[in-house]
DNA sequence: GTTCCGCATGAATCGATAG
DNA sequence: ACTATCGATTCATGCGGAA
């Protein structure tokens, strides 16, 4: 006989779904300790006012803390929370709300385990008299306890100088292309490196932003959540993104055979994400079966 | 007739010298507003209390603030302070003293202008169950005012390989099109790139750590201070490093024809730095003259 | 079915202008 | 004085359609 010993009475929600609504409200309906990984990129302060409601800089920390508190509750004890964020400039200075957020989240009981750097190889162009182009974002890792699950072998990379420079880029492309043909085996290039020794990566990720000319603009490339999903979960695990946006995290979960729960406030984005998900499903499982 | 209008009576010290002594004490002997650039990598916080490099973690901010206050005083109004630092892990967590330091230095009146990432391409090897190798450090830029000197052209980098193919043959549209009528308000004129050999860098620096076979281990490669020296000073300007260590900043100044002032507490390191400087001088100016 | 090549797009930021 | 909007600047990439 299996007994559910969770005191919390809130039921585990339907998986692989996007829930439309305010992030904090939806989070409060979720049960304790059932999510393996949280990956999200919340609306940045005072940004994208035309799509999301911009959070004023001086209110950002107070706005986020109730959410991070709920995230802490729903995350499993050995789970991980990855927060992709970068502070903008204002008045010629970098703003400090992210720093303050880290300090406040520690007071909530989070452990600030690591800070990964996402190096955006194709960052936004432009020239200013007092600064260069911003080519990196923070991926902050938070945990509930010192012992957490981590599957380092899942993200090993090929060794050698050639991989660091020229072929590092190709590898990402080949991985993505390989994922798109389900079970079709590895391509030529991929099998080339499989014969070689592989090493563990560092805490600096070199990924390009995607520039698809469709209507939806993903704020991060598919490979970003994919990397963390591989690193911190195994198949059938549950991944939560409380700010789903155009659904990139959900898509990464589908392709990696993980369960996802998405939350998104704007119906427009929910539909966009769902259609991207449906597209992928049709092209793969459903599509091939119909033929 | 030239009148020195500085109220401060402390004289400008002899340039191109390393001053042995406690950093705070030596700084207090320096006059106001005479340094163009401060570049330093202070001793990191550590739990080991015995070593010179061991400022206890919980005392680090209080230890540094009097120093940063003096640095603010000796820096010219349009000068820049670059602080190379990275927080250690302790007890499985990233420590927060660097974040706290930024917030406290802002209270002192510093502007936190930018955070550059030094990506260490060949970072220290190793493997741990709960984290990957740390391949980056912060280079925090602080200024006294929004207007500061910056010589961006001095650090331009070769244009990416994309230009070789992309610009090989321009279409008619490339020559004509100027404005993109998409909502982004971002236009381009590809023909602008014709003949362009170099572009401005980003705020991510890709530098390898040097593996010198001399006895001392520099905490950063020569190319790190060199990059910032080129960016924020011109020839004959004065660069200060209040934690000189093995003298890398001084060497960078010599090679770039800038004046340096170094401060170093340990006599052993002063000698090491001085001998490195003398070696270089002998190999270049002095050496060739002697022949 | 591959490879090649054109090209729209970007979590940007500053300074000027307008309200 | 202080805030909101707008134009100018600029680089590398993934994607889609052509060869």
Coordinates of C-alpha atoms (C1' of nucleotides) in Angstrom, one line a residue:
Chain A
X1 CA 0.0 0.0 0.0
X2 CA 1.4 3.4 -1.0
X3 CA 0.6 6.2 1.4
X4 CA 1.0 9.8 0.5
X5 CA 2.7 11.3 3.5
X6 CA 2.7 14.8 2.3
X7 CA 0.8 17.0 4.7
X8 CA 0.0 19.4 2.0
X9 CA -3.4 18.6 0.5
X10 CA -2.9 20.5 -2.7
X11 CA -2.9 17.9 -5.6
X12 CA -0.2 17.6 -8.1
X13 CA -1.5 19.4 -11.2
X14 CA -1.9 18.0 -14.6
X15 CA 1.5 17.8 -16.2
X16 CA 2.7 19.0 -19.6
X17 CA 0.4 21.9 -19.5
X18 CA 0.7 25.7 -19.6
X19 CA -1.4 27.4 -16.9
X20 CA -2.6 30.8 -17.8
X21 CA -2.7 33.2 -14.9
X22 CA -0.7 35.3 -12.5
X23 CA 2.4 33.4 -11.5
X24 CA 2.1 33.9 -7.8
X25 CA -1.6 32.8 -7.7
X26 CA -0.9 29.7 -9.8
X27 CA 2.1 28.8 -7.7
X28 CA 0.0 28.9 -4.5
X29 CA -2.2 26.2 -5.9
X30 CA 0.7 23.8 -6.4
X31 CA 1.6 21.3 -3.7
X32 CA 4.9 21.1 -1.8
X33 CA 8.1 19.5 -2.9
X34 CA 7.2 18.0 -6.2
X35 CA 9.3 19.8 -8.8
X36 CA 12.8 18.6 -9.8
X37 CA 14.0 21.8 -11.6
X38 CA 12.8 25.3 -11.9
X39 CA 14.2 27.2 -14.9
X40 CA 12.9 30.6 -15.7
X41 CA 13.7 34.0 -17.0
X42 CA 11.4 36.5 -15.4
X43 CA 10.5 39.8 -16.9
X44 CA 13.5 42.1 -16.3
X45 CA 13.0 45.3 -14.5
X46 CA 11.4 48.1 -16.5
X47 CA 11.8 46.2 -19.7
X48 CA 9.6 45.0 -22.5
X49 CA 6.8 47.3 -21.3
X50 CA 4.9 46.8 -24.5
X51 CA 4.4 43.1 -23.9
X52 CA 4.7 42.4 -20.2
X53 CA 3.9 44.9 -17.5
X54 CA 7.3 46.3 -16.6
X55 CA 8.3 46.0 -13.0
X56 CA 9.7 49.3 -11.8
X57 CA 13.3 48.9 -10.7
X58 CA 12.8 50.0 -7.1
X59 CA 9.9 47.5 -6.7
X60 CA 11.5 44.5 -8.3
X61 CA 12.9 42.7 -5.3
X62 CA 9.6 43.1 -3.3
X63 CA 7.7 41.9 -6.3
X64 CA 9.9 38.8 -6.8
X65 CA 10.4 37.6 -3.2
X66 CA 6.9 36.2 -2.7
X67 CA 7.3 34.3 -5.9
X68 CA 10.7 32.9 -4.9
X69 CA 9.2 31.9 -1.6
X70 CA 6.5 29.8 -3.4
X71 CA 9.2 28.4 -5.7
X72 CA 11.1 27.2 -2.7
X73 CA 8.0 25.5 -1.4
X74 CA 7.2 23.6 -4.5
X75 CA 10.8 22.5 -5.3
X76 CA 11.9 19.1 -4.1
X77 CA 14.5 19.1 -1.4
X78 CA 17.2 17.9 -3.8
X79 CA 16.0 20.1 -6.7
X80 CA 17.5 23.1 -8.3
X81 CA 16.3 26.6 -9.3
X82 CA 18.0 28.4 -12.2
X83 CA 17.3 32.0 -12.6
X84 CA 18.3 33.6 -15.9
X85 CA 18.5 37.4 -15.4
X86 CA 20.5 40.5 -16.2
X87 CA 20.3 44.0 -14.8
X88 CA 20.0 46.8 -17.2
X89 CA 21.7 50.1 -17.1
X90 CA 20.0 53.2 -15.9
X91 CA 21.5 56.6 -15.6
X92 CA 24.8 55.3 -16.8
X93 CA 25.0 52.7 -14.1
X94 CA 24.3 49.0 -13.8
X95 CA 21.4 48.6 -11.5
X96 CA 21.7 46.5 -8.3
X97 CA 18.4 44.8 -7.9
X98 CA 19.8 41.4 -8.9
X99 CA 22.4 41.7 -6.2
X100 CA 19.8 42.7 -3.7
X101 CA 17.6 39.8 -4.8
X102 CA 20.4 37.3 -4.2
X103 CA 20.9 38.6 -0.7
X104 CA 17.2 38.6 0.1
X105 CA 16.7 35.1 -1.3
X106 CA 19.4 33.9 1.0
X107 CA 17.4 35.3 3.9
X108 CA 14.5 33.2 2.7
X109 CA 16.6 30.2 3.1
X110 CA 17.9 29.6 -0.4
X111 CA 21.5 28.6 -0.9
X112 CA 23.2 30.6 -3.7
X113 CA 25.2 27.7 -5.0
X114 CA 26.6 29.0 -8.3
X115 CA 26.5 31.7 -10.9
X116 CA 26.8 30.5 -14.5
X117 CA 27.6 33.0 -17.2
X118 CA 25.7 32.8 -20.5
X119 CA 28.0 34.3 -23.0
X120 CA 25.8 35.6 -25.8
X121 CA 27.9 35.3 -28.9
X122 CA 25.6 37.3 -31.1
X123 CA 24.7 40.0 -28.7
X124 CA 22.8 43.1 -29.6
X125 CA 24.8 45.6 -31.7
X126 CA 25.3 49.2 -31.0
X127 CA 27.9 51.7 -29.9
X128 CA 28.0 54.1 -27.0
X129 CA 30.6 56.5 -25.8
X130 CA 30.8 54.9 -22.3
X131 CA 30.3 51.2 -22.7
X132 CA 30.5 48.2 -25.0
X133 CA 27.9 45.8 -26.0
X134 CA 26.5 43.6 -23.3
X135 CA 27.3 40.1 -24.2
X136 CA 26.4 38.1 -21.1
X137 CA 23.6 37.2 -18.7
X138 CA 23.6 35.6 -15.3
X139 CA 22.2 32.1 -14.7
X140 CA 22.0 32.0 -10.9
X141 CA 21.7 28.6 -9.3
X142 CA 19.8 28.3 -6.0
X143 CA 19.2 25.2 -4.0
X144 CA 17.3 24.2 -0.8
X145 CA 20.1 22.1 0.6
X146 CA 23.8 21.4 0.0
X147 CA 23.0 18.0 -1.4
X148 CA 21.3 18.2 -4.8
X149 CA 20.9 16.1 -7.8
X150 CA 23.4 16.8 -10.6
X151 CA 24.1 14.7 -13.7
X152 CA 27.4 16.0 -14.9
X153 CA 28.0 13.3 -17.5
X154 CA 24.9 14.4 -19.4
X155 CA 26.6 17.7 -20.5
X156 CA 30.1 16.6 -21.3
X157 CA 31.7 18.3 -24.2
X158 CA 34.4 17.3 -26.7
X159 CA 38.0 17.9 -25.7
X160 CA 40.5 20.0 -27.7
X161 CA 41.2 23.4 -29.1
X162 CA 39.3 22.8 -32.2
X163 CA 36.2 22.2 -30.2
X164 CA 36.7 25.4 -28.2
X165 CA 36.8 27.6 -31.2
X166 CA 35.4 26.6 -34.5
X167 CA 33.6 23.4 -33.7
X168 CA 32.0 24.5 -30.5
X169 CA 29.5 26.4 -32.6
X170 CA 29.0 23.5 -34.9
X171 CA 28.4 21.1 -32.1
X172 CA 25.4 23.1 -30.9
X173 CA 23.9 23.1 -34.3
X174 CA 24.5 19.5 -34.8
X175 CA 23.0 18.6 -31.5
X176 CA 19.8 20.6 -32.3
X177 CA 19.6 19.0 -35.8
X178 CA 20.1 15.6 -34.3
X179 CA 17.3 16.2 -31.8
X180 CA 14.9 17.1 -34.5
X181 CA 15.2 13.7 -36.2
X182 CA 14.0 11.5 -33.4
X183 CA 16.0 8.3 -33.2
X184 CA 17.6 8.7 -36.5
X185 CA 21.1 8.3 -35.1
X186 CA 24.0 10.7 -35.1
X187 CA 25.2 12.8 -38.0
X188 CA 28.7 12.6 -39.4
X189 CA 30.2 15.4 -37.3
X190 CA 28.7 14.1 -34.1
X191 CA 30.0 10.7 -34.5
X192 CA 33.4 12.2 -35.1
X193 CA 33.6 13.7 -31.7
X194 CA 32.1 10.7 -30.0
X195 CA 35.3 8.8 -30.7
X196 CA 37.3 11.4 -28.9
X197 CA 37.6 12.1 -25.2
X198 CA 35.1 14.4 -23.7
X199 CA 35.5 16.6 -20.7
X200 CA 33.3 18.4 -18.3
X201 CA 32.2 21.9 -19.2
X202 CA 32.9 25.0 -17.1
X203 CA 30.5 27.5 -15.6
X204 CA 30.6 29.6 -18.8
X205 CA 28.2 28.8 -21.5
X206 CA 28.7 30.0 -25.1
X207 CA 25.4 30.1 -26.8
X208 CA 23.9 32.2 -29.5
X209 CA 20.4 33.7 -29.3
X210 CA 18.1 32.4 -32.0
X211 CA 17.0 34.7 -34.7
X212 CA 13.9 33.1 -36.1
X213 CA 11.9 35.5 -38.2
X214 CA 8.6 34.2 -36.8
X215 CA 6.3 36.2 -34.7
X216 CA 7.4 34.9 -31.4
X217 CA 10.7 36.1 -30.0
X218 CA 12.2 33.8 -27.5
X219 CA 14.3 35.6 -24.9
X220 CA 16.7 32.7 -24.7
X221 CA 17.7 29.9 -27.1
X222 CA 16.4 26.4 -26.7
X223 CA 19.9 25.2 -25.9
X224 CA 20.0 27.2 -22.6
X225 CA 17.2 25.4 -20.8
X226 CA 18.2 22.2 -22.5
X227 CA 21.6 22.4 -20.9
X228 CA 20.3 22.9 -17.4
X229 CA 17.6 20.3 -17.9
X230 CA 20.2 17.7 -18.9
X231 CA 22.4 18.7 -16.0
X232 CA 19.8 18.7 -13.2
X233 CA 17.1 16.2 -14.2
X234 CA 16.6 12.7 -15.7
X235 CA 13.8 11.6 -18.0
X236 CA 10.2 11.8 -16.6
X237 CA 11.3 14.5 -14.1
X238 CA 9.2 17.6 -13.6
X239 CA 10.4 21.0 -14.7
X240 CA 8.6 24.2 -13.8
X241 CA 8.8 27.6 -15.6
X242 CA 6.7 30.2 -13.8
X243 CA 7.3 32.7 -16.6
X244 CA 6.8 30.6 -19.6
X245 CA 6.8 33.3 -22.3
X246 CA 6.9 31.8 -25.7
X247 CA 7.4 28.3 -24.4
X248 CA 11.0 27.6 -24.9
X249 CA 11.4 25.7 -21.6
X250 CA 8.4 23.5 -22.5
X251 CA 9.8 22.7 -25.9
X252 CA 13.2 21.8 -24.3
X253 CA 11.3 19.5 -21.9
X254 CA 9.4 17.8 -24.7
X255 CA 12.6 17.1 -26.7
X256 CA 14.4 15.8 -23.6
X257 CA 11.4 13.7 -22.5
X258 CA 10.8 15.6 -19.2
X259 CA 7.5 16.7 -17.9
X260 CA 6.8 20.5 -17.8
X261 CA 4.5 22.8 -16.0
X262 CA 4.4 26.3 -17.4
X263 CA 2.8 29.4 -16.1
X264 CA 2.1 32.5 -18.2
X265 CA 0.0 35.5 -17.5
X266 CA -0.7 36.7 -21.0
X267 CA -3.1 34.6 -23.1
X268 CA -1.4 35.6 -26.2
X269 CA 1.9 34.0 -25.1
X270 CA 0.0 30.9 -23.9
X271 CA -1.4 30.4 -27.3
X272 CA 1.9 31.0 -29.0
X273 CA 3.7 28.5 -26.7
X274 CA 1.0 25.9 -27.1
X275 CA 1.1 26.2 -30.9
X276 CA 4.9 25.8 -30.9
X277 CA 4.4 22.7 -28.7
X278 CA 1.7 21.3 -31.0
X279 CA 3.8 22.0 -34.0
X280 CA 6.7 20.0 -32.6
X281 CA 4.4 17.2 -31.5
X282 CA 2.9 16.9 -35.0
X283 CA 6.3 16.9 -36.7
X284 CA 7.5 14.1 -34.5
X285 CA 5.3 11.6 -32.7
X286 CA 1.9 12.4 -34.0
X287 CA 3.0 13.4 -37.4
X288 CA 4.9 10.2 -38.2
X289 CA 2.2 8.0 -36.7
X290 CA -0.4 9.5 -39.0
X291 CA 1.7 8.6 -42.0
Chain B
X1 CA 52.9 81.2 -14.1
X2 CA 51.4 77.8 -13.2
X3 CA 49.6 77.7 -9.9
X4 CA 48.9 74.4 -8.2
X5 CA 45.3 74.9 -7.0
X6 CA 45.0 71.6 -5.2
X7 CA 44.2 72.3 -1.6
X8 CA 45.7 69.0 -0.7
X9 CA 49.3 69.5 0.3
X10 CA 50.4 65.9 -0.2
X11 CA 53.0 65.8 -3.0
X12 CA 52.7 63.6 -6.0
X13 CA 55.0 60.7 -5.3
X14 CA 57.8 59.4 -7.4
X15 CA 56.3 57.6 -10.3
X16 CA 57.2 54.1 -11.7
X17 CA 58.0 52.8 -8.3
X18 CA 56.7 50.1 -6.0
X19 CA 56.0 51.3 -2.5
X20 CA 56.4 48.6 0.2
X21 CA 53.9 48.9 2.9
X22 CA 50.3 48.6 4.1
X23 CA 48.0 49.6 1.2
X24 CA 45.8 51.9 3.3
X25 CA 48.8 53.7 4.9
X26 CA 50.5 54.3 1.7
X27 CA 47.3 55.5 0.0
X28 CA 46.8 58.0 2.7
X29 CA 50.2 59.6 1.8
X30 CA 49.1 60.2 -1.8
X31 CA 47.5 63.4 -3.0
X32 CA 44.0 63.9 -4.3
X33 CA 42.8 63.4 -7.8
X34 CA 46.0 62.5 -9.7
X35 CA 45.6 58.9 -10.9
X36 CA 44.0 58.1 -14.3
X37 CA 43.3 54.5 -13.7
X38 CA 43.3 52.1 -10.8
X39 CA 43.6 48.4 -11.7
X40 CA 43.9 45.8 -9.0
X41 CA 43.2 42.3 -7.9
X42 CA 43.0 42.4 -4.1
X43 CA 43.6 39.5 -1.9
X44 CA 40.6 37.3 -2.0
X45 CA 38.7 36.4 1.1
X46 CA 39.6 33.2 2.7
X47 CA 38.9 31.0 5.6
X48 CA 42.6 30.4 6.2
X49 CA 43.6 33.2 8.4
X50 CA 47.3 32.7 8.5
X51 CA 48.3 33.6 4.9
X52 CA 48.8 37.1 3.6
X53 CA 46.0 36.5 1.2
X54 CA 43.6 35.6 3.9
X55 CA 41.1 38.3 4.8
X56 CA 38.3 36.5 6.8
X57 CA 35.1 36.4 4.7
X58 CA 33.0 38.1 7.3
X59 CA 35.5 41.0 7.6
X60 CA 36.2 41.5 4.0
X61 CA 33.8 44.4 3.3
X62 CA 34.8 46.3 6.4
X63 CA 38.5 45.7 5.5
X64 CA 38.1 47.0 1.9
X65 CA 35.9 50.0 2.4
X66 CA 38.5 52.3 3.9
X67 CA 40.8 51.4 1.0
X68 CA 38.1 52.1 -1.6
X69 CA 37.5 55.4 0.1
X70 CA 41.1 56.4 -0.4
X71 CA 41.1 55.1 -3.9
X72 CA 38.2 57.4 -4.6
X73 CA 40.1 60.3 -3.3
X74 CA 43.3 59.8 -5.3
X75 CA 41.4 59.0 -8.6
X76 CA 40.9 61.8 -11.0
X77 CA 37.3 62.9 -11.6
X78 CA 37.3 61.4 -15.0
X79 CA 39.3 58.3 -14.1
X80 CA 38.2 54.7 -13.7
X81 CA 38.7 52.0 -11.1
X82 CA 38.7 48.4 -12.2
X83 CA 38.4 45.8 -9.5
X84 CA 39.2 42.2 -10.5
X85 CA 37.6 39.9 -8.0
X86 CA 35.7 36.7 -7.7
X87 CA 34.0 35.3 -4.6
X88 CA 35.1 32.0 -3.3
X89 CA 32.8 29.1 -2.4
X90 CA 32.4 28.2 1.3
X91 CA 30.2 25.5 2.6
X92 CA 28.9 24.7 -0.9
X93 CA 27.8 28.3 -1.5
X94 CA 29.1 31.3 -3.4
X95 CA 29.9 33.9 -0.9
X96 CA 28.2 37.3 -1.1
X97 CA 30.9 39.7 0.0
X98 CA 31.5 41.0 -3.5
X99 CA 27.8 41.8 -3.9
X100 CA 27.8 43.5 -0.5
X101 CA 31.0 45.4 -1.4
X102 CA 29.4 46.8 -4.6
X103 CA 26.4 48.0 -2.6
X104 CA 28.6 49.6 0.1
X105 CA 30.9 51.3 -2.4
X106 CA 27.8 52.9 -4.1
X107 CA 27.0 54.3 -0.7
X108 CA 30.5 55.8 -0.6
X109 CA 29.6 57.6 -3.8
X110 CA 31.1 55.3 -6.4
X111 CA 29.1 54.7 -9.6
X112 CA 29.0 51.0 -10.5
X113 CA 29.3 51.6 -14.2
X114 CA 29.8 48.1 -15.7
X115 CA 30.7 44.5 -14.9
X116 CA 33.1 42.9 -17.4
X117 CA 33.5 39.2 -17.5
X118 CA 37.0 37.8 -17.8
X119 CA 36.5 34.4 -19.3
X120 CA 39.5 32.2 -18.4
X121 CA 39.8 30.0 -21.4
X122 CA 42.2 27.6 -19.7
X123 CA 40.9 27.7 -16.2
X124 CA 42.1 25.5 -13.4
X125 CA 41.4 21.8 -13.8
X126 CA 39.5 19.8 -11.4
X127 CA 36.3 18.0 -10.7
X128 CA 33.7 18.2 -8.0
X129 CA 30.4 16.4 -7.5
X130 CA 28.3 19.6 -7.2
X131 CA 29.9 22.2 -9.5
X132 CA 32.0 22.7 -12.6
X133 CA 35.3 24.4 -13.0
X134 CA 35.1 28.1 -12.4
X135 CA 36.1 29.8 -15.6
X136 CA 35.3 33.4 -15.1
X137 CA 36.0 36.4 -12.8
X138 CA 34.4 39.7 -12.4
X139 CA 36.1 43.0 -13.5
X140 CA 34.0 45.6 -11.8
X141 CA 34.1 49.1 -13.2
X142 CA 33.6 52.0 -10.8
X143 CA 33.7 55.7 -11.6
X144 CA 33.4 59.0 -9.8
X145 CA 31.1 60.6 -12.4
X146 CA 29.1 59.6 -15.4
X147 CA 31.6 61.3 -17.7
X148 CA 34.9 59.5 -17.8
X149 CA 37.7 59.0 -20.3
X150 CA 37.4 55.9 -22.6
X151 CA 39.5 55.2 -25.6
X152 CA 37.4 52.5 -27.4
X153 CA 39.4 52.5 -30.6
X154 CA 42.5 51.3 -28.7
X155 CA 40.9 47.9 -28.1
X156 CA 39.1 47.1 -31.3
X157 CA 39.2 43.5 -32.4
X158 CA 39.3 41.8 -35.8
X159 CA 35.8 41.5 -37.4
X160 CA 34.3 38.0 -37.3
X161 CA 34.6 35.5 -40.0
X162 CA 31.1 36.1 -41.1
X163 CA 32.2 39.2 -42.9
X164 CA 34.4 37.1 -45.3
X165 CA 31.5 35.3 -46.8
X166 CA 28.7 37.8 -46.1
X167 CA 30.5 40.7 -47.6
X168 CA 32.2 38.9 -50.4
X169 CA 29.3 39.7 -52.7
X170 CA 26.7 42.3 -51.9
X171 CA 23.3 42.2 -53.3
X172 CA 21.5 45.2 -54.6
X173 CA 19.3 45.3 -51.5
X174 CA 22.4 45.3 -49.3
X175 CA 23.6 48.4 -51.0
X176 CA 20.4 50.2 -50.9
X177 CA 18.4 49.1 -47.8
X178 CA 19.0 51.3 -44.8
X179 CA 16.0 51.2 -42.5
X180 CA 14.2 48.2 -41.3
X181 CA 10.5 49.0 -41.1
X182 CA 9.9 46.3 -38.5
X183 CA 8.9 47.3 -35.0
X184 CA 12.4 47.0 -33.7
X185 CA 13.3 50.3 -35.2
X186 CA 16.6 48.8 -36.1
X187 CA 18.0 49.4 -39.6
X188 CA 21.2 48.3 -41.3
X189 CA 23.3 49.1 -44.2
X190 CA 25.5 46.2 -45.0
X191 CA 27.7 48.1 -47.3
X192 CA 28.9 50.0 -44.2
X193 CA 30.9 46.9 -43.3
X194 CA 32.8 46.9 -46.6
X195 CA 36.4 47.3 -45.9
X196 CA 35.9 47.2 -42.2
X197 CA 38.6 45.1 -40.6
X198 CA 37.9 45.6 -36.9
X199 CA 34.9 46.0 -34.6
X200 CA 34.4 47.1 -31.0
X201 CA 34.6 44.3 -28.4
X202 CA 32.0 43.4 -25.9
X203 CA 32.1 43.3 -22.1
X204 CA 33.2 39.6 -22.2
X205 CA 37.0 39.2 -22.4
X206 CA 38.4 35.9 -23.6
X207 CA 41.9 35.7 -22.2
X208 CA 44.0 32.7 -21.3
X209 CA 45.8 32.6 -18.0
X210 CA 49.5 32.6 -18.4
X211 CA 51.5 29.6 -17.2
X212 CA 54.8 31.3 -16.6
X213 CA 57.6 29.0 -15.6
X214 CA 59.0 31.5 -13.2
X215 CA 58.7 31.0 -9.5
X216 CA 55.8 33.3 -8.9
X217 CA 52.3 32.8 -10.1
X218 CA 50.5 35.9 -11.3
X219 CA 46.9 36.0 -10.3
X220 CA 46.0 37.4 -13.8
X221 CA 47.6 37.5 -17.2
X222 CA 49.5 40.5 -18.6
X223 CA 46.7 40.9 -21.2
X224 CA 44.1 41.7 -18.5
X225 CA 45.5 45.0 -17.2
X226 CA 46.8 45.8 -20.6
X227 CA 43.3 45.7 -22.1
X228 CA 42.0 48.1 -19.4
X229 CA 45.1 50.3 -19.6
X230 CA 44.6 50.8 -23.3
X231 CA 40.9 51.4 -22.9
X232 CA 41.0 54.0 -20.1
X233 CA 44.4 55.7 -20.4
X234 CA 46.7 57.3 -23.0
X235 CA 50.5 57.3 -22.9
X236 CA 52.1 59.0 -19.9
X237 CA 49.0 58.6 -17.8
X238 CA 49.3 57.3 -14.3
X239 CA 48.0 53.9 -13.3
X240 CA 47.8 52.7 -9.6
X241 CA 47.7 49.2 -8.3
X242 CA 47.3 49.1 -4.6
X243 CA 47.8 45.4 -4.4
X244 CA 50.7 44.9 -6.8
X245 CA 51.6 41.3 -6.1
X246 CA 54.1 40.0 -8.6
X247 CA 54.0 43.2 -10.6
X248 CA 51.9 42.3 -13.6
X249 CA 50.2 45.7 -13.7
X250 CA 53.5 47.5 -13.6
X251 CA 54.8 45.4 -16.4
X252 CA 51.7 46.2 -18.5
X253 CA 52.3 49.9 -17.8
X254 CA 55.9 49.7 -18.9
X255 CA 55.1 48.0 -22.1
X256 CA 52.3 50.4 -22.9
X257 CA 54.3 53.5 -21.9
X258 CA 52.2 54.5 -18.9
X259 CA 53.4 55.5 -15.5
X260 CA 52.7 53.2 -12.6
X261 CA 52.5 53.4 -8.9
X262 CA 52.5 50.1 -7.1
X263 CA 51.8 49.2 -3.5
X264 CA 52.7 45.9 -2.0
X265 CA 52.8 44.8 1.7
X266 CA 55.2 41.9 1.4
X267 CA 58.8 42.6 0.7
X268 CA 59.1 39.3 -1.0
X269 CA 56.6 40.3 -3.6
X270 CA 58.2 43.7 -4.0
X271 CA 61.5 42.2 -4.9
X272 CA 59.9 39.7 -7.2
X273 CA 58.0 42.5 -9.0
X274 CA 61.0 44.8 -9.2
X275 CA 63.2 42.0 -10.7
X276 CA 60.6 41.3 -13.3
X277 CA 60.5 45.0 -14.1
X278 CA 64.3 45.2 -14.3
X279 CA 64.4 42.1 -16.5
X280 CA 62.1 43.7 -19.0
X281 CA 64.0 47.0 -18.9
X282 CA 67.2 45.2 -19.5
X283 CA 65.8 43.2 -22.4
X284 CA 64.5 46.3 -24.0
X285 CA 65.7 49.9 -23.5
X286 CA 68.7 49.3 -21.3
X287 CA 69.7 46.0 -22.8
X288 CA 69.8 47.2 -26.3
X289 CA 71.7 50.3 -25.4
X290 CA 74.3 48.3 -23.6
X291 CA 75.0 46.4 -26.8
Chain C
dG1 C1' 18.7 15.3 -50.6
dT2 C1' 22.7 18.5 -49.5
dT3 C1' 24.9 22.7 -49.6
dC4 C1' 25.0 27.5 -50.1
dC5 C1' 23.8 32.1 -49.5
dG6 C1' 20.9 36.1 -48.5
dC7 C1' 19.0 38.5 -44.7
dA8 C1' 15.8 39.7 -40.7
dT9 C1' 16.5 39.9 -36.1
dG10 C1' 17.9 40.7 -31.5
dA11 C1' 16.2 41.2 -22.7
dA12 C1' 20.8 47.3 -25.8
dT13 C1' 21.9 52.1 -24.6
dC14 C1' 22.6 56.9 -25.1
dG15 C1' 21.4 61.6 -26.0
dA16 C1' 18.2 64.7 -27.8
dT17 C1' 13.6 66.2 -27.9
dA18 C1' 9.1 66.5 -26.3
dG19 C1' 5.5 66.8 -22.5
Chain D
dA1 C1' 13.4 70.0 -12.8
dC2 C1' 11.9 65.6 -14.1
dT3 C1' 9.9 61.8 -17.0
dA4 C1' 8.6 59.7 -21.4
dT5 C1' 9.4 58.8 -26.2
dC6 C1' 12.4 58.5 -30.3
dG7 C1' 16.3 58.2 -33.5
dA8 C1' 21.0 56.6 -34.1
dT9 C1' 24.3 53.3 -33.7
dT10 C1' 26.0 48.4 -35.0
dC11 C1' 27.5 42.7 -35.2
dA12 C1' 26.8 37.8 -35.7
dT13 C1' 23.8 34.2 -36.3
dG14 C1' 20.2 30.7 -37.4
dC15 C1' 16.9 30.1 -40.7
dG16 C1' 14.6 29.5 -45.0
dG17 C1' 14.6 29.3 -49.7
dA18 C1' 17.5 28.6 -53.8
dA19 C1' 20.9 26.0 -56.4

